[in-house]
Amino acid sequence: MDNSEYPPFCFELIIMKKLLLAARFLICVVSLNAAAAGSIDAGDINFLLFYKGHSGLLIKHQYQIDPDNCGRRDYYILPNNHPHFSQIYALLLAAQTAGKKVSFNIDGCVEGIPAITHVGLAKQ
């Protein structure tokens, strides 16, 4: 079969279809990755722990999930290198002492533990 039998735009259509298929696949992969991060509803802080071998504050919250499949659902971690570590630590201590509810955003894993990226303090 000779390529001259087909109009030139047929090959362009085939290439465009393949590119669209690849783009759809990439969009699906990116959206699945973005959906992995999670929001944690406002709840009580049950336990705060600095534990040797971990590079951050371990937090036991009323609602424990593992949206990124880190492997642990018993704690969240606030990494020491978080840009607002000191402020968030102070907020968590105050919330736990006053019995206020705290919400989190979780994204990624640190040392196999879901990592806290954002913290909110709920008014009761």
mmCIF file of C-alpha atoms in Angstrom:
data_model
loop_
_atom_site.group_PDB
_atom_site.id
_atom_site.type_symbol
_atom_site.label_atom_id
_atom_site.label_comp_id
_atom_site.label_asym_id
_atom_site.label_seq_id
_atom_site.Cartn_x
_atom_site.Cartn_y
_atom_site.Cartn_z
ATOM 1 C CA MET A 1 0.000 0.000 0.000
ATOM 2 C CA ASP A 2 1.325 3.380 -0.993
ATOM 3 C CA ASN A 3 1.052 6.418 1.297
ATOM 4 C CA SER A 4 -0.036 8.468 -1.692
ATOM 5 C CA GLU A 5 -3.467 6.760 -1.545
ATOM 6 C CA TYR A 6 -4.341 8.637 1.663
ATOM 7 C CA PRO A 7 -4.829 12.378 1.865
ATOM 8 C CA PRO A 8 -2.097 14.090 3.972
ATOM 9 C CA PHE A 9 -4.549 15.195 6.665
ATOM 10 C CA CYS A 10 -5.343 11.539 7.594
ATOM 11 C CA PHE A 11 -1.915 11.110 9.166
ATOM 12 C CA GLU A 12 -2.331 14.406 11.005
ATOM 13 C CA LEU A 13 -5.673 13.196 12.398
ATOM 14 C CA ILE A 14 -4.116 9.951 13.586
ATOM 15 C CA ILE A 15 -1.306 11.835 15.323
ATOM 16 C CA MET A 16 -3.787 14.280 16.906
ATOM 17 C CA LYS A 17 -5.927 11.391 18.192
ATOM 18 C CA LYS A 18 -2.860 9.801 19.777
ATOM 19 C CA LEU A 19 -1.833 13.105 21.350
ATOM 20 C CA LEU A 20 -5.344 13.625 22.761
ATOM 21 C CA LEU A 21 -5.341 10.118 24.182
ATOM 22 C CA ALA A 22 -1.963 10.748 25.837
ATOM 23 C CA ALA A 23 -3.196 14.088 27.208
ATOM 24 C CA ARG A 24 -6.300 12.436 28.698
ATOM 25 C CA PHE A 25 -4.133 9.812 30.347
ATOM 26 C CA LEU A 26 -1.844 12.459 31.872
ATOM 27 C CA ILE A 27 -4.808 14.455 33.151
ATOM 28 C CA CYS A 28 -6.177 11.342 34.849
ATOM 29 C CA VAL A 29 -2.824 10.564 36.470
ATOM 30 C CA VAL A 30 -2.357 14.144 37.699
ATOM 31 C CA SER A 31 -5.905 14.352 39.063
ATOM 32 C CA LEU A 32 -5.480 11.064 40.942
ATOM 33 C CA ASN A 33 -2.286 12.373 42.511
ATOM 34 C CA ALA A 34 -3.914 15.688 43.449
ATOM 35 C CA ALA A 35 -6.869 13.886 44.997
ATOM 36 C CA ALA A 36 -4.564 12.044 47.362
ATOM 37 C CA ALA A 37 -4.152 15.017 49.713
ATOM 38 C CA GLY A 38 -6.849 15.284 52.366
ATOM 39 C CA SER A 39 -8.707 17.628 54.664
ATOM 40 C CA ILE A 40 -9.265 16.581 58.244
ATOM 41 C CA ASP A 41 -12.423 17.851 59.945
ATOM 42 C CA ALA A 42 -12.145 19.941 63.087
ATOM 43 C CA GLY A 43 -11.610 17.631 66.035
ATOM 44 C CA ASP A 44 -9.874 17.268 69.362
ATOM 45 C CA ILE A 45 -6.111 16.992 69.776
ATOM 46 C CA ASN A 46 -5.720 13.829 71.837
ATOM 47 C CA PHE A 47 -1.935 13.576 72.107
ATOM 48 C CA LEU A 48 1.214 15.541 71.197
ATOM 49 C CA LEU A 49 4.522 13.707 71.125
ATOM 50 C CA PHE A 50 8.153 14.405 70.311
ATOM 51 C CA TYR A 51 9.659 10.980 69.703
ATOM 52 C CA LYS A 52 13.326 10.205 69.140
ATOM 53 C CA GLY A 53 13.897 9.183 65.556
ATOM 54 C CA HIS A 54 11.151 11.364 64.092
ATOM 55 C CA SER A 55 11.872 14.788 62.634
ATOM 56 C CA GLY A 56 8.764 16.541 63.818
ATOM 57 C CA LEU A 57 5.864 16.706 66.227
ATOM 58 C CA LEU A 58 3.620 13.627 66.250
ATOM 59 C CA ILE A 59 -0.059 14.442 66.700
ATOM 60 C CA LYS A 60 -2.924 12.134 67.551
ATOM 61 C CA HIS A 61 -6.187 13.710 66.377
ATOM 62 C CA GLN A 62 -9.806 12.754 66.867
ATOM 63 C CA TYR A 63 -10.041 11.918 63.140
ATOM 64 C CA GLN A 64 -7.153 9.873 61.750
ATOM 65 C CA ILE A 65 -6.935 9.133 58.011
ATOM 66 C CA ASP A 66 -4.130 8.215 55.615
ATOM 67 C CA PRO A 67 -5.068 9.809 52.258
ATOM 68 C CA ASP A 68 -1.638 9.284 50.658
ATOM 69 C CA ASN A 69 -1.226 5.669 51.813
ATOM 70 C CA CYS A 70 1.765 6.469 53.999
ATOM 71 C CA GLY A 71 1.153 3.287 55.963
ATOM 72 C CA ARG A 72 0.160 4.760 59.340
ATOM 73 C CA ARG A 73 -3.158 5.987 60.684
ATOM 74 C CA ASP A 74 -2.154 6.441 64.311
ATOM 75 C CA TYR A 75 -0.429 9.850 64.059
ATOM 76 C CA TYR A 76 0.062 12.879 61.856
ATOM 77 C CA ILE A 77 3.423 14.614 61.737
ATOM 78 C CA LEU A 78 4.206 18.305 61.689
ATOM 79 C CA PRO A 79 7.716 18.309 60.195
ATOM 80 C CA ASN A 80 10.367 20.389 61.988
ATOM 81 C CA ASN A 81 11.157 22.094 58.678
ATOM 82 C CA HIS A 82 7.587 23.376 58.168
ATOM 83 C CA PRO A 83 7.909 27.158 57.631
ATOM 84 C CA HIS A 84 5.386 27.852 60.436
ATOM 85 C CA PHE A 85 6.387 25.068 62.824
ATOM 86 C CA SER A 86 6.711 27.282 65.923
ATOM 87 C CA GLN A 87 3.414 29.082 65.338
ATOM 88 C CA ILE A 88 1.517 25.862 64.632
ATOM 89 C CA TYR A 89 3.043 24.157 67.664
ATOM 90 C CA ALA A 90 1.932 27.073 69.865
ATOM 91 C CA LEU A 91 -1.564 26.942 68.332
ATOM 92 C CA LEU A 92 -1.814 23.184 68.970
ATOM 93 C CA LEU A 93 -0.705 23.550 72.592
ATOM 94 C CA ALA A 94 -3.245 26.327 73.158
ATOM 95 C CA ALA A 95 -6.017 24.365 71.424
ATOM 96 C CA GLN A 96 -5.312 21.231 73.440
ATOM 97 C CA THR A 97 -5.193 23.182 76.712
ATOM 98 C CA ALA A 98 -8.413 25.096 75.941
ATOM 99 C CA GLY A 99 -10.219 22.083 74.502
ATOM 100 C CA LYS A 100 -10.670 23.724 71.076
ATOM 101 C CA LYS A 101 -11.112 21.772 67.865
ATOM 102 C CA VAL A 102 -8.417 21.860 65.174
ATOM 103 C CA SER A 103 -8.605 20.963 61.472
ATOM 104 C CA PHE A 104 -5.732 19.896 59.221
ATOM 105 C CA ASN A 105 -4.764 19.564 55.606
ATOM 106 C CA ILE A 106 -2.575 16.571 54.917
ATOM 107 C CA ASP A 107 -0.324 16.221 51.878
ATOM 108 C CA GLY A 108 2.391 13.630 51.435
ATOM 109 C CA CYS A 109 4.317 11.521 53.895
ATOM 110 C CA VAL A 110 7.246 12.163 56.208
ATOM 111 C CA GLU A 111 8.899 9.061 57.648
ATOM 112 C CA GLY A 112 5.852 7.003 56.653
ATOM 113 C CA ILE A 113 3.426 9.297 58.515
ATOM 114 C CA PRO A 114 0.824 11.626 56.924
ATOM 115 C CA ALA A 115 2.316 15.149 56.913
ATOM 116 C CA ILE A 116 0.438 18.254 58.013
ATOM 117 C CA THR A 117 0.604 21.207 55.618
ATOM 118 C CA HIS A 118 -2.097 23.543 57.007
ATOM 119 C CA VAL A 119 -3.835 23.936 60.364
ATOM 120 C CA GLY A 120 -7.095 25.648 61.291
ATOM 121 C CA LEU A 121 -8.547 26.499 64.689
ATOM 122 C CA ALA A 122 -12.316 26.157 65.002
ATOM 123 C CA LYS A 123 -14.372 28.518 67.154
ATOM 124 C CA GLN A 124 -16.829 26.534 69.239
#
